[in-house]
Structures are given as C-alpha cells and as structure tokens.
C-alpha cells in the first residue's frame, strides 16, 4: 500500500550579506513515517531549527500533522540567512497539513520573520531589504512581524501584511487584510555640529575638506584635547548628500544591524567604535542572519578610529580590506558573505602613550614605538596626515577665527567631486580621485609633465620619499586641482600633496 504524500510550498527570502535571495521552501508530509527533518542542513542547524518551529507550533495550539515531515529548499541558505526563513517553514508545513491555503500563481505571498518558541513573530533583522526584494519579484504581498512594520511600511509596490504570531500569519493567508498604516518613523535628526563652530585649526579644517572632495583617508595626530573628535564628527556634514541608492543601502545595513529605521535620510552615516572593540564588533558576524559590524555600518559614510594606536593590531588590520577593496568577506562554517564597506577612514592618535601635549613630551623611543603600531599596509592607504597643534590657552583660543560653515564647504566639495566625475566619466560609477586606478593616472592623457613632477621626483631621487607613494601623492594633487578649479595639477599642487602626506609625522614611511 502506497503512503500518501502531501506537499506545501512557501516563499521567503534568505539574507546573504546585504543580498536578499528569494527562496522557496517545500514541506512534504508522508503518512508512512515519522519525524521532522531538514536533510539539506547540517545536523546541529537542522536540530535547532526544527525544535524551535515545533515548539512554536505546539504553543500556537495547532495540530501537528501525523507522519514524517521533510523540509527542502530550492536554494540552501546555510547558516547565514536561515533566520528569516522560519515563518515560511512553518507555513509550508501548515499548507502540507491543509491548515492554510496554497498560493495562487504567479503572485505568491512572501514571508520573512523569525518564530519565538511561544509562537510569536519576532522583530527580524533584514526585514527591510527582504520586503524590498519581495516588491521587485512581483509578489502578492509580504508577511512580516508586527514589530518590523515601521521599518518596511514605506516600501511601495507590494502589500505589507504585519502579523503578531503564527496564527495571525495563517489568518493573513486565509483572508488577506489591507495593511494598516505603518507607524511614522522618526525623522532623520538634523546635524548638531558645524565646521563654523571650530576655532582655529585652519590646516586641519582644510585637510578635512580635501579628504571629503577626493574620497581620501586621513589621520590626525596630536594631544587628546587637540580637536580630532570634533573634526571627525563634522566630516559627514561636508560630504555630498547620499543618492537614493546609497540611502537605501544605508537603511538596509541599519536593518541588518537591528537598528531602528529613521526614514530615508541622505546624510552619510558615522561610525566610531571604541578602541577596545573586538574583531567581531568591527567586521560583523555570520550568524543565522548576518550582522554588519562597525566597518560596514560606516558604508557610504565615515569610520572614525579614535586612539587608533590603542586598537589591537589584528583588529586594526580588519579595516584594510575596506579601504583597499571597499568590501568585507566573512567566512564561517563554509558560508562566505560579502558586506559593502566603501567609506572615509579617519584615524586619530596621540604622539605618545602618555596623553600629554607634544610640547611636554620627552618619551623619545617610547613615542616612536607607540606610533609604529600604526605602521603597515593600512597606512599606505591613508593619504592625508596632519599634526594638530597643542590647544592654546583659553584667552588665545577665543581670539582665533572661525572658518566657513559646513554648508559652504559642502558646496565646494560637491563642485570638486563633479569636476572629478566629469574627468573620469565612463571609467567607473561614482569614481573619486581616491579610487582612480594607477593605469589611468599614468596614461598619456593624464600624465603630468616633468616640470610639474619635479618636487616629487627630487624626493624620490634622494630617497626621502619611497617611490611607491607616487600614486598616493598624485591622487592628492588632482583633488587639490579640483578644489582650485584648474584642469590639471600644477607644481604647487604637487608640493602641497607632499606636505599633506606628512611622512615625517610617523617617523618616515614604512
């Protein structure tokens, strides 16, 4: 006698990094066996998932189907990305047991939520990119946890159907209801800081403007109260506003990180991890739903590392892939996820481990060893190196002039970026001077004359500057030319680029 097999299918999304991948879940219920299995998953992961779903099912007072229940995916999400599939697995079982209606092709209802063992739908990281993917797949609607309604309520092109628990999700499938108006997310807070607030620090303010115009990375060296934090906090305010695509990426990363949605803000993000941060806190983790770390949370914005020399060396090295390749790769249990990390890196450090003004420092070799912690491949990507002066007495500080406002500086930065974009157009999307490939800088069209390069070649000849820094200095020179409104760098731009390079600030190049 042949056993009867009932099949149920549900549609969900697996978050692989920042990429939301549509997934179909198939549940087969065979009357001739027993057990609840997921043969495509590792045993430890299958056991954890099946026990959690079984508990949620029982606590929802739903009759478990008799016989064997087997779950299969058309795309195996592995460890990363499985968390948001739990509701879809439970719904597939319900459909196989005849407790929920099947989808009407070609427009299924997609669902993305984690199940609590009490049957509730929990707020699930990544709900926003998952719902957006559902809107592009032509789905009939998407079921999310009620706690995620505010995060996804402004997504258009698809019906958002919040549910509080598993029984509520099944009711949505039997008789779909129009989605209630989503709670209004808090508006993006207005910037509370402005460059105009800073007294003095003319060279540092100018360096900040150059970093913003060219997409360069920088380090500020000086006493703890010299103003490095104050400067770094104002960098997002002079960067160009985010495009809609960039703003969506920032919102998706915030959703994956479990941070509240603050509306479609166009201000670049700002991430400032403490120097005691672990590698996982910086890079992120590849868990049931990938969690971006401090580096990826600075994507399209600013990553500020205060007291950079106090970071563990292995933690500091995790920033290198971000500045070199603009992304991070995280591998765990055979899964590899890619997280975006295109950012402005700003580091700050004292000149010695004792945190006193430079004028009082007599550390000698200890100071050199302290700064040597920053030497390495990461520093090769830091184009702007500025020594901050010691803070003057209060009466002298009050007499120093204020610079331009953030709005005025941002206008100059946007104009310089526009000039660079027109020059490098056709060679890369949103290409800044920091991203210009070496082959392009050395091409006949953009190669500088021997007269213009003379200050740099003289330093190469006497070996006071390593030749490998030529590209770094040329990128800086092009940014200085863009800010001055000239078509090509001149001798003064090349000389200023070497000054901004600040090799002596770190005791010479590595």
GROMACS .gro file of C-alpha atoms in nm:
model
  510
    1UNK     CA    1   0.000   0.000   0.000
    2UNK     CA    2   0.147   0.338  -0.106
    3UNK     CA    3   0.173   0.611   0.157
    4UNK     CA    4   0.006   0.945   0.089
    5UNK     CA    5   0.235   1.245   0.049
    6UNK     CA    6   0.101   1.599   0.089
    7UNK     CA    7   0.312   1.893  -0.021
    8UNK     CA    8   0.309   2.258   0.084
    9UNK     CA    9   0.522   2.540  -0.057
   10UNK     CA   10   0.600   2.880   0.095
   11UNK     CA   11   0.817   3.163  -0.030
   12UNK     CA   12   1.068   3.360   0.173
   13UNK     CA   13   1.399   3.546   0.147
   14UNK     CA   14   1.748   3.447   0.265
   15UNK     CA   15   1.983   3.730   0.356
   16UNK     CA   16   2.331   3.653   0.222
   17UNK     CA   17   2.527   3.956   0.329
   18UNK     CA   18   2.331   4.256   0.200
   19UNK     CA   19   2.184   4.048  -0.084
   20UNK     CA   20   1.828   3.925  -0.035
   21UNK     CA   21   1.785   3.598  -0.228
   22UNK     CA   22   1.432   3.466  -0.298
   23UNK     CA   23   1.389   3.113  -0.160
   24UNK     CA   24   1.111   2.857  -0.194
   25UNK     CA   25   1.051   2.618   0.098
   26UNK     CA   26   0.880   2.284   0.030
   27UNK     CA   27   0.732   2.070   0.306
   28UNK     CA   28   0.632   1.712   0.234
   29UNK     CA   29   0.410   1.522   0.478
   30UNK     CA   30   0.428   1.146   0.436
   31UNK     CA   31   0.176   0.930   0.625
   32UNK     CA   32   0.412   0.631   0.623
   33UNK     CA   33   0.683   0.762   0.855
   34UNK     CA   34   0.764   0.991   1.145
   35UNK     CA   35   0.995   1.276   1.238
   36UNK     CA   36   1.066   1.634   1.133
   37UNK     CA   37   1.382   1.665   0.920
   38UNK     CA   38   1.576   1.911   0.705
   39UNK     CA   39   1.823   1.693   0.516
   40UNK     CA   40   1.990   1.984   0.332
   41UNK     CA   41   2.114   2.147   0.653
   42UNK     CA   42   2.392   2.043   0.891
   43UNK     CA   43   2.264   1.833   1.180
   44UNK     CA   44   2.328   2.094   1.450
   45UNK     CA   45   2.144   2.360   1.250
   46UNK     CA   46   1.857   2.132   1.148
   47UNK     CA   47   1.806   2.017   1.509
   48UNK     CA   48   1.796   2.374   1.642
   49UNK     CA   49   1.558   2.495   1.372
   50UNK     CA   50   1.315   2.202   1.384
   51UNK     CA   51   1.291   2.206   1.765
   52UNK     CA   52   1.218   2.579   1.767
   53UNK     CA   53   0.949   2.555   1.499
   54UNK     CA   54   0.792   2.251   1.664
   55UNK     CA   55   0.771   2.440   1.997
   56UNK     CA   56   0.620   2.747   1.828
   57UNK     CA   57   0.366   2.523   1.654
   58UNK     CA   58   0.257   2.349   1.976
   59UNK     CA   59   0.236   2.676   2.170
   60UNK     CA   60   0.010   2.813   1.897
   61UNK     CA   61  -0.238   2.528   1.965
   62UNK     CA   62  -0.206   2.392   1.612
   63UNK     CA   63  -0.237   2.018   1.541
   64UNK     CA   64   0.094   1.878   1.420
   65UNK     CA   65   0.048   1.668   1.105
   66UNK     CA   66   0.088   1.294   1.153
   67UNK     CA   67   0.362   1.105   0.973
   68UNK     CA   68   0.700   1.230   0.855
   69UNK     CA   69   0.760   1.595   0.770
   70UNK     CA   70   1.057   1.682   0.550
   71UNK     CA   71   1.170   2.034   0.455
   72UNK     CA   72   1.365   2.120   0.141
   73UNK     CA   73   1.483   2.448  -0.007
   74UNK     CA   74   1.531   2.534  -0.373
   75UNK     CA   75   1.839   2.727  -0.257
   76UNK     CA   76   2.014   2.611   0.058
   77UNK     CA   77   2.067   2.923   0.274
   78UNK     CA   78   2.318   2.753   0.503
   79UNK     CA   79   2.399   2.912   0.836
   80UNK     CA   80   2.382   3.269   0.712
   81UNK     CA   81   2.039   3.376   0.605
   82UNK     CA   82   1.830   3.098   0.760
   83UNK     CA   83   1.683   3.306   1.044
   84UNK     CA   84   1.422   3.489   0.840
   85UNK     CA   85   1.301   3.161   0.681
   86UNK     CA   86   1.143   3.020   0.999
   87UNK     CA   87   0.791   3.156   0.935
   88UNK     CA   88   0.799   3.023   0.578
   89UNK     CA   89   0.899   2.675   0.704
   90UNK     CA   90   0.607   2.672   0.946
   91UNK     CA   91   0.365   2.793   0.676
   92UNK     CA   92   0.488   2.527   0.433
   93UNK     CA   93   0.412   2.262   0.698
   94UNK     CA   94   0.068   2.417   0.756
   95UNK     CA   95  -0.008   2.402   0.385
   96UNK     CA   96   0.104   2.041   0.364
   97UNK     CA   97  -0.130   1.966   0.658
   98UNK     CA   98  -0.420   2.151   0.497
   99UNK     CA   99  -0.426   2.425   0.762
  100UNK     CA  100  -0.353   2.711   0.521
  101UNK     CA  101  -0.448   2.785   0.160
  102UNK     CA  102  -0.188   2.743  -0.111
  103UNK     CA  103  -0.053   3.036  -0.309
  104UNK     CA  104  -0.222   3.137  -0.631
  105UNK     CA  105   0.044   3.163  -0.901
  106UNK     CA  106   0.206   3.363  -1.040
  107UNK     CA  107   0.194   3.608  -0.747
  108UNK     CA  108   0.272   3.429  -0.418
  109UNK     CA  109   0.273   3.580  -0.073
  110UNK     CA  110   0.628   3.602   0.059
  111UNK     CA  111   0.709   3.598   0.431
  112UNK     CA  112   1.009   3.694   0.639
  113UNK     CA  113   1.014   3.656   1.017
  114UNK     CA  114   1.169   3.460   1.299
  115UNK     CA  115   0.949   3.247   1.525
  116UNK     CA  116   0.964   3.260   1.901
  117UNK     CA  117   0.904   2.933   2.081
  118UNK     CA  118   0.579   3.084   2.211
  119UNK     CA  119   0.455   3.120   1.853
  120UNK     CA  120   0.511   3.496   1.828
  121UNK     CA  121   0.678   3.661   1.530
  122UNK     CA  122   0.989   3.836   1.646
  123UNK     CA  123   1.144   4.150   1.504
  124UNK     CA  124   1.383   4.017   1.242
  125UNK     CA  125   1.698   4.188   1.126
  126UNK     CA  126   1.698   4.243   0.750
  127UNK     CA  127   1.322   4.288   0.715
  128UNK     CA  128   1.363   4.599   0.501
  129UNK     CA  129   1.584   4.451   0.224
  130UNK     CA  130   1.371   4.134   0.234
  131UNK     CA  131   1.048   4.330   0.180
  132UNK     CA  132   1.208   4.537  -0.095
  133UNK     CA  133   1.314   4.218  -0.275
  134UNK     CA  134   0.957   4.088  -0.246
  135UNK     CA  135   0.835   4.409  -0.411
  136UNK     CA  136   1.065   4.351  -0.709
  137UNK     CA  137   0.961   3.986  -0.751
  138UNK     CA  138   0.600   4.068  -0.837
  139UNK     CA  139   0.469   3.904  -0.519
  140UNK     CA  140   0.113   3.948  -0.399
  141UNK     CA  141   0.226   4.062  -0.055
  142UNK     CA  142   0.478   4.008   0.222
  143UNK     CA  143   0.409   3.900   0.579
  144UNK     CA  144   0.643   4.046   0.841
  145UNK     CA  145   0.645   4.065   1.218
  146UNK     CA  146   0.432   4.346   1.355
  147UNK     CA  147   0.745   4.484   1.524
  148UNK     CA  148   0.904   4.533   1.178
  149UNK     CA  149   0.607   4.720   1.031
  150UNK     CA  150   0.762   5.063   1.087
  151UNK     CA  151   1.082   4.956   0.909
  152UNK     CA  152   0.909   4.839   0.590
  153UNK     CA  153   0.587   5.040   0.584
  154UNK     CA  154   0.713   5.298   0.332
  155UNK     CA  155   0.811   5.038   0.069
  156UNK     CA  156   0.583   5.071  -0.232
  157UNK     CA  157   0.471   4.819  -0.493
  158UNK     CA  158   0.365   4.545  -0.253
  159UNK     CA  159   0.109   4.490   0.024
  160UNK     CA  160   0.274   4.481   0.366
  161UNK     CA  161   0.088   4.243   0.599
  162UNK     CA  162   0.209   4.253   0.959
  163UNK     CA  163   0.128   3.968   1.196
  164UNK     CA  164   0.192   3.929   1.566
  165UNK     CA  165   0.218   3.549   1.578
  166UNK     CA  166   0.197   3.229   1.375
  167UNK     CA  167  -0.180   3.207   1.399
  168UNK     CA  168  -0.206   3.567   1.281
  169UNK     CA  169   0.014   3.487   0.980
  170UNK     CA  170  -0.213   3.193   0.890
  171UNK     CA  171  -0.516   3.423   0.917
  172UNK     CA  172  -0.347   3.664   0.676
  173UNK     CA  173  -0.315   3.378   0.426
  174UNK     CA  174  -0.680   3.274   0.462
  175UNK     CA  175  -0.825   3.624   0.440
  176UNK     CA  176  -0.564   3.886   0.349
  177UNK     CA  177  -0.632   4.224   0.503
  178UNK     CA  178  -0.513   4.557   0.379
  179UNK     CA  179  -0.200   4.657   0.564
  180UNK     CA  180  -0.258   4.907   0.836
  181UNK     CA  181  -0.081   5.240   0.813
  182UNK     CA  182   0.272   5.189   0.932
  183UNK     CA  183   0.389   5.391   1.231
  184UNK     CA  184   0.569   5.704   1.114
  185UNK     CA  185   0.942   5.651   1.160
  186UNK     CA  186   1.129   5.924   1.344
  187UNK     CA  187   1.271   6.177   1.103
  188UNK     CA  188   1.644   6.192   1.048
  189UNK     CA  189   1.792   6.421   1.315
  190UNK     CA  190   1.932   6.749   1.191
  191UNK     CA  191   2.311   6.782   1.218
  192UNK     CA  192   2.403   6.927   1.556
  193UNK     CA  193   2.760   7.016   1.463
  194UNK     CA  194   2.905   7.257   1.208
  195UNK     CA  195   3.256   7.339   1.092
  196UNK     CA  196   3.183   7.701   1.175
  197UNK     CA  197   3.187   7.603   1.543
  198UNK     CA  198   3.560   7.528   1.533
  199UNK     CA  199   3.806   7.798   1.632
  200UNK     CA  200   4.146   7.788   1.467
  201UNK     CA  201   4.277   7.452   1.330
  202UNK     CA  202   4.295   7.605   0.981
  203UNK     CA  203   4.522   7.334   0.839
  204UNK     CA  204   4.310   7.052   0.985
  205UNK     CA  205   3.986   7.203   0.851
  206UNK     CA  206   4.145   7.235   0.508
  207UNK     CA  207   4.262   6.873   0.527
  208UNK     CA  208   3.909   6.765   0.613
  209UNK     CA  209   3.777   6.945   0.305
  210UNK     CA  210   4.038   6.778   0.084
  211UNK     CA  211   3.952   6.436   0.226
  212UNK     CA  212   3.583   6.493   0.151
  213UNK     CA  213   3.649   6.623  -0.201
  214UNK     CA  214   3.872   6.336  -0.308
  215UNK     CA  215   3.732   6.049  -0.103
  216UNK     CA  216   4.066   6.023   0.077
  217UNK     CA  217   4.150   5.872   0.416
  218UNK     CA  218   4.328   6.074   0.685
  219UNK     CA  219   4.493   6.058   1.025
  220UNK     CA  220   4.504   6.334   1.287
  221UNK     CA  221   4.798   6.330   1.527
  222UNK     CA  222   4.800   6.531   1.847
  223UNK     CA  223   4.710   6.554   2.212
  224UNK     CA  224   4.375   6.405   2.322
  225UNK     CA  225   4.217   6.751   2.354
  226UNK     CA  226   4.357   6.886   2.027
  227UNK     CA  227   4.021   6.858   1.846
  228UNK     CA  228   4.041   6.533   1.646
  229UNK     CA  229   3.698   6.407   1.757
  230UNK     CA  230   3.545   6.747   1.691
  231UNK     CA  231   3.681   6.743   1.335
  232UNK     CA  232   3.582   6.384   1.257
  233UNK     CA  233   3.223   6.441   1.373
  234UNK     CA  234   3.188   6.720   1.119
  235UNK     CA  235   3.310   6.524   0.817
  236UNK     CA  236   2.967   6.369   0.733
  237UNK     CA  237   2.821   6.722   0.720
  238UNK     CA  238   3.052   6.830   0.436
  239UNK     CA  239   3.022   6.512   0.228
  240UNK     CA  240   2.783   6.519  -0.069
  241UNK     CA  241   2.428   6.403   0.014
  242UNK     CA  242   2.367   6.033  -0.043
  243UNK     CA  243   2.198   5.928  -0.364
  244UNK     CA  244   1.872   5.737  -0.325
  245UNK     CA  245   2.053   5.410  -0.397
  246UNK     CA  246   2.315   5.487  -0.131
  247UNK     CA  247   2.045   5.588   0.119
  248UNK     CA  248   1.866   5.257   0.055
  249UNK     CA  249   2.192   5.070   0.118
  250UNK     CA  250   2.242   5.255   0.447
  251UNK     CA  251   1.884   5.176   0.551
  252UNK     CA  252   1.933   4.808   0.461
  253UNK     CA  253   2.253   4.789   0.667
  254UNK     CA  254   2.078   4.950   0.963
  255UNK     CA  255   1.800   4.693   0.927
  256UNK     CA  256   2.051   4.406   0.922
  257UNK     CA  257   2.225   4.553   1.227
  258UNK     CA  258   1.894   4.566   1.416
  259UNK     CA  259   1.893   4.946   1.437
  260UNK     CA  260   1.566   5.141   1.412
  261UNK     CA  261   1.463   5.288   1.078
  262UNK     CA  262   1.493   5.668   1.079
  263UNK     CA  263   1.341   5.745   0.740
  264UNK     CA  264   1.505   5.798   0.401
  265UNK     CA  265   1.791   6.014   0.529
  266UNK     CA  266   2.052   6.147   0.288
  267UNK     CA  267   2.322   6.232   0.544
  268UNK     CA  268   2.621   5.992   0.531
  269UNK     CA  269   2.646   5.762   0.836
  270UNK     CA  270   2.908   5.798   1.107
  271UNK     CA  271   3.055   5.503   1.296
  272UNK     CA  272   3.302   5.547   1.583
  273UNK     CA  273   3.389   5.216   1.755
  274UNK     CA  274   3.580   5.219   2.082
  275UNK     CA  275   3.945   5.114   2.076
  276UNK     CA  276   3.858   4.810   2.289
  277UNK     CA  277   3.627   4.675   2.013
  278UNK     CA  278   3.674   4.311   1.917
  279UNK     CA  279   3.725   4.180   1.567
  280UNK     CA  280   3.362   4.060   1.552
  281UNK     CA  281   3.238   4.404   1.656
  282UNK     CA  282   3.440   4.564   1.378
  283UNK     CA  283   3.380   4.317   1.095
  284UNK     CA  284   3.042   4.171   1.189
  285UNK     CA  285   2.925   3.815   1.229
  286UNK     CA  286   2.791   3.543   1.004
  287UNK     CA  287   2.506   3.420   1.221
  288UNK     CA  288   2.157   3.296   1.132
  289UNK     CA  289   2.110   3.645   0.988
  290UNK     CA  290   2.437   3.827   0.905
  291UNK     CA  291   2.507   4.123   1.134
  292UNK     CA  292   2.720   4.407   0.993
  293UNK     CA  293   2.994   4.539   1.219
  294UNK     CA  294   3.117   4.893   1.275
  295UNK     CA  295   3.305   4.896   0.944
  296UNK     CA  296   3.006   4.812   0.725
  297UNK     CA  297   2.783   5.042   0.931
  298UNK     CA  298   3.008   5.323   0.801
  299UNK     CA  299   2.937   5.225   0.437
  300UNK     CA  300   2.887   5.542   0.227
  301UNK     CA  301   2.994   5.744   0.531
  302UNK     CA  302   3.271   5.789   0.786
  303UNK     CA  303   3.457   5.538   1.005
  304UNK     CA  304   3.638   5.716   1.288
  305UNK     CA  305   3.901   5.531   1.492
  306UNK     CA  306   3.992   5.744   1.791
  307UNK     CA  307   4.307   5.643   1.979
  308UNK     CA  308   4.394   5.429   1.678
  309UNK     CA  309   4.726   5.314   1.826
  310UNK     CA  310   4.532   5.159   2.116
  311UNK     CA  311   4.341   4.920   1.887
  312UNK     CA  312   4.471   4.565   1.880
  313UNK     CA  313   4.683   4.516   1.571
  314UNK     CA  314   4.470   4.229   1.437
  315UNK     CA  315   4.156   4.441   1.485
  316UNK     CA  316   4.315   4.737   1.308
  317UNK     CA  317   4.413   4.511   1.017
  318UNK     CA  318   4.046   4.426   0.958
  319UNK     CA  319   3.998   4.780   0.826
  320UNK     CA  320   4.244   4.714   0.541
  321UNK     CA  321   4.001   4.525   0.312
  322UNK     CA  322   3.754   4.812   0.347
  323UNK     CA  323   3.997   5.082   0.238
  324UNK     CA  324   4.165   4.863  -0.024
  325UNK     CA  325   3.869   4.678  -0.179
  326UNK     CA  326   3.561   4.857  -0.040
  327UNK     CA  327   3.406   4.537   0.093
  328UNK     CA  328   3.450   4.272   0.360
  329UNK     CA  329   3.431   3.894   0.328
  330UNK     CA  330   3.323   3.688   0.629
  331UNK     CA  331   3.360   3.309   0.619
  332UNK     CA  332   3.206   3.078   0.880
  333UNK     CA  333   3.102   2.712   0.862
  334UNK     CA  334   3.163   2.710   0.488
  335UNK     CA  335   2.946   3.019   0.429
  336UNK     CA  336   3.102   3.330   0.279
  337UNK     CA  337   2.914   3.656   0.288
  338UNK     CA  338   3.015   3.988   0.139
  339UNK     CA  339   2.936   4.316   0.314
  340UNK     CA  340   2.992   4.655   0.146
  341UNK     CA  341   3.238   4.894   0.308
  342UNK     CA  342   3.300   5.200   0.093
  343UNK     CA  343   3.393   5.464   0.347
  344UNK     CA  344   3.608   5.755   0.456
  345UNK     CA  345   3.856   5.637   0.719
  346UNK     CA  346   3.960   5.896   0.978
  347UNK     CA  347   4.206   5.792   1.247
  348UNK     CA  348   4.328   5.991   1.546
  349UNK     CA  349   4.617   5.918   1.777
  350UNK     CA  350   4.833   6.080   2.036
  351UNK     CA  351   5.202   6.124   1.962
  352UNK     CA  352   5.299   5.912   2.262
  353UNK     CA  353   5.131   5.674   2.510
  354UNK     CA  354   5.119   5.926   2.797
  355UNK     CA  355   4.845   6.150   2.652
  356UNK     CA  356   5.019   6.478   2.725
  357UNK     CA  357   5.079   6.776   2.491
  358UNK     CA  358   5.361   6.743   2.242
  359UNK     CA  359   5.546   7.039   2.398
  360UNK     CA  360   5.578   6.844   2.723
  361UNK     CA  361   5.670   6.510   2.567
  362UNK     CA  362   6.008   6.357   2.645
  363UNK     CA  363   5.919   5.995   2.570
  364UNK     CA  364   6.176   5.961   2.293
  365UNK     CA  365   6.197   5.596   2.176
  366UNK     CA  366   5.872   5.509   2.356
  367UNK     CA  367   5.685   5.760   2.139
  368UNK     CA  368   5.837   5.614   1.822
  369UNK     CA  369   5.739   5.261   1.929
  370UNK     CA  370   5.387   5.384   2.008
  371UNK     CA  371   5.335   5.535   1.661
  372UNK     CA  372   5.498   5.234   1.499
  373UNK     CA  373   5.184   5.039   1.592
  374UNK     CA  374   5.015   5.225   1.307
  375UNK     CA  375   5.285   5.139   1.052
  376UNK     CA  376   5.189   4.885   0.790
  377UNK     CA  377   4.982   4.838   0.478
  378UNK     CA  378   4.685   5.025   0.622
  379UNK     CA  379   4.886   5.347   0.649
  380UNK     CA  380   4.979   5.320   0.280
  381UNK     CA  381   4.613   5.399   0.205
  382UNK     CA  382   4.597   5.699   0.440
  383UNK     CA  383   4.673   5.992   0.211
  384UNK     CA  384   4.636   6.288   0.447
  385UNK     CA  385   4.843   6.305   0.767
  386UNK     CA  386   4.802   6.614   0.983
  387UNK     CA  387   4.964   6.709   1.311
  388UNK     CA  388   4.726   6.904   1.530
  389UNK     CA  389   4.877   7.188   1.735
  390UNK     CA  390   4.857   7.176   2.111
  391UNK     CA  391   4.549   7.358   2.242
  392UNK     CA  392   4.634   7.724   2.322
  393UNK     CA  393   4.532   7.899   2.645
  394UNK     CA  394   4.163   7.983   2.662
  395UNK     CA  395   4.203   8.358   2.606
  396UNK     CA  396   4.412   8.295   2.293
  397UNK     CA  397   4.165   8.034   2.168
  398UNK     CA  398   3.875   8.278   2.190
  399UNK     CA  399   4.063   8.523   1.967
  400UNK     CA  400   4.114   8.272   1.684
  401UNK     CA  401   3.895   8.299   1.374
  402UNK     CA  402   3.615   8.069   1.270
  403UNK     CA  403   3.618   7.903   0.931
  404UNK     CA  404   3.343   7.857   0.674
  405UNK     CA  405   3.022   7.678   0.764
  406UNK     CA  406   2.966   7.313   0.673
  407UNK     CA  407   2.716   7.416   0.404
  408UNK     CA  408   2.972   7.642   0.235
  409UNK     CA  409   3.243   7.375   0.246
  410UNK     CA  410   2.999   7.109   0.122
  411UNK     CA  411   2.924   7.324  -0.184
  412UNK     CA  412   3.296   7.336  -0.269
  413UNK     CA  413   3.327   6.961  -0.212
  414UNK     CA  414   3.034   6.889  -0.444
  415UNK     CA  415   3.185   7.112  -0.714
  416UNK     CA  416   3.522   6.933  -0.684
  417UNK     CA  417   3.355   6.592  -0.698
  418UNK     CA  418   3.160   6.700  -1.005
  419UNK     CA  419   3.484   6.805  -1.178
  420UNK     CA  420   3.647   6.471  -1.095
  421UNK     CA  421   3.337   6.282  -1.210
  422UNK     CA  422   3.342   6.459  -1.547
  423UNK     CA  423   3.713   6.388  -1.588
  424UNK     CA  424   3.692   6.019  -1.502
  425UNK     CA  425   3.345   5.968  -1.656
  426UNK     CA  426   3.294   5.634  -1.826
  427UNK     CA  427   3.566   5.474  -1.613
  428UNK     CA  428   3.364   5.380  -1.305
  429UNK     CA  429   3.042   5.460  -1.127
  430UNK     CA  430   3.086   5.747  -0.881
  431UNK     CA  431   3.464   5.732  -0.919
  432UNK     CA  432   3.655   5.964  -0.683
  433UNK     CA  433   4.022   6.056  -0.703
  434UNK     CA  434   4.093   5.806  -0.425
  435UNK     CA  435   3.960   5.527  -0.650
  436UNK     CA  436   4.141   5.620  -0.972
  437UNK     CA  437   4.344   5.322  -1.099
  438UNK     CA  438   4.719   5.360  -1.145
  439UNK     CA  439   4.700   5.285  -1.517
  440UNK     CA  440   4.469   5.583  -1.568
  441UNK     CA  441   4.688   5.825  -1.372
  442UNK     CA  442   4.990   5.723  -1.578
  443UNK     CA  443   4.811   5.724  -1.913
  444UNK     CA  444   4.935   5.983  -2.168
  445UNK     CA  445   4.617   6.189  -2.127
  446UNK     CA  446   4.662   6.242  -1.753
  447UNK     CA  447   5.039   6.208  -1.707
  448UNK     CA  448   5.188   6.521  -1.551
  449UNK     CA  449   5.485   6.697  -1.707
  450UNK     CA  450   5.838   6.658  -1.576
  451UNK     CA  451   5.835   7.021  -1.459
  452UNK     CA  452   5.517   6.967  -1.257
  453UNK     CA  453   5.653   6.647  -1.108
  454UNK     CA  454   5.995   6.797  -1.021
  455UNK     CA  455   5.932   6.844  -0.644
  456UNK     CA  456   5.828   6.482  -0.615
  457UNK     CA  457   6.096   6.329  -0.839
  458UNK     CA  458   6.366   6.514  -0.644
  459UNK     CA  459   6.243   6.349  -0.323
  460UNK     CA  460   6.235   6.013  -0.499
  461UNK     CA  461   6.593   6.062  -0.616
  462UNK     CA  462   6.729   6.131  -0.268
  463UNK     CA  463   6.505   5.851  -0.130
  464UNK     CA  464   6.335   6.069   0.129
  465UNK     CA  465   6.003   5.951  -0.013
  466UNK     CA  466   5.958   5.591  -0.134
  467UNK     CA  467   5.860   5.565  -0.500
  468UNK     CA  468   5.558   5.352  -0.414
  469UNK     CA  469   5.389   5.666  -0.274
  470UNK     CA  470   5.382   5.832  -0.617
  471UNK     CA  471   5.025   5.723  -0.692
  472UNK     CA  472   4.902   5.833  -0.349
  473UNK     CA  473   5.050   6.180  -0.393
  474UNK     CA  474   4.919   6.216  -0.748
  475UNK     CA  475   4.566   6.143  -0.631
  476UNK     CA  476   4.601   6.415  -0.369
  477UNK     CA  477   4.736   6.659  -0.627
  478UNK     CA  478   4.436   6.600  -0.855
  479UNK     CA  479   4.200   6.669  -0.564
  480UNK     CA  480   4.379   6.995  -0.485
  481UNK     CA  481   4.344   7.094  -0.850
  482UNK     CA  482   3.972   7.014  -0.844
  483UNK     CA  483   3.921   7.234  -0.537
  484UNK     CA  484   4.111   7.518  -0.706
  485UNK     CA  485   3.904   7.478  -1.024
  486UNK     CA  486   4.200   7.402  -1.253
  487UNK     CA  487   4.206   7.138  -1.524
  488UNK     CA  488   4.533   6.979  -1.412
  489UNK     CA  489   4.766   6.988  -1.110
  490UNK     CA  490   5.048   7.241  -1.107
  491UNK     CA  491   5.381   7.241  -0.921
  492UNK     CA  492   5.220   7.397  -0.614
  493UNK     CA  493   4.956   7.122  -0.600
  494UNK     CA  494   5.225   6.855  -0.610
  495UNK     CA  495   5.422   7.030  -0.335
  496UNK     CA  496   5.108   7.067  -0.122
  497UNK     CA  497   5.029   6.699  -0.172
  498UNK     CA  498   5.370   6.605  -0.031
  499UNK     CA  499   5.314   6.836   0.266
  500UNK     CA  500   4.974   6.681   0.335
  501UNK     CA  501   5.133   6.336   0.307
  502UNK     CA  502   5.313   6.417   0.632
  503UNK     CA  503   5.571   6.140   0.613
  504UNK     CA  504   5.775   6.287   0.898
  505UNK     CA  505   5.471   6.275   1.126
  506UNK     CA  506   5.506   5.899   1.153
  507UNK     CA  507   5.879   5.894   1.164
  508UNK     CA  508   5.916   5.826   0.793
  509UNK     CA  509   5.736   5.593   0.560
  510UNK     CA  510   5.743   5.222   0.624
   0.00000   0.00000   0.00000
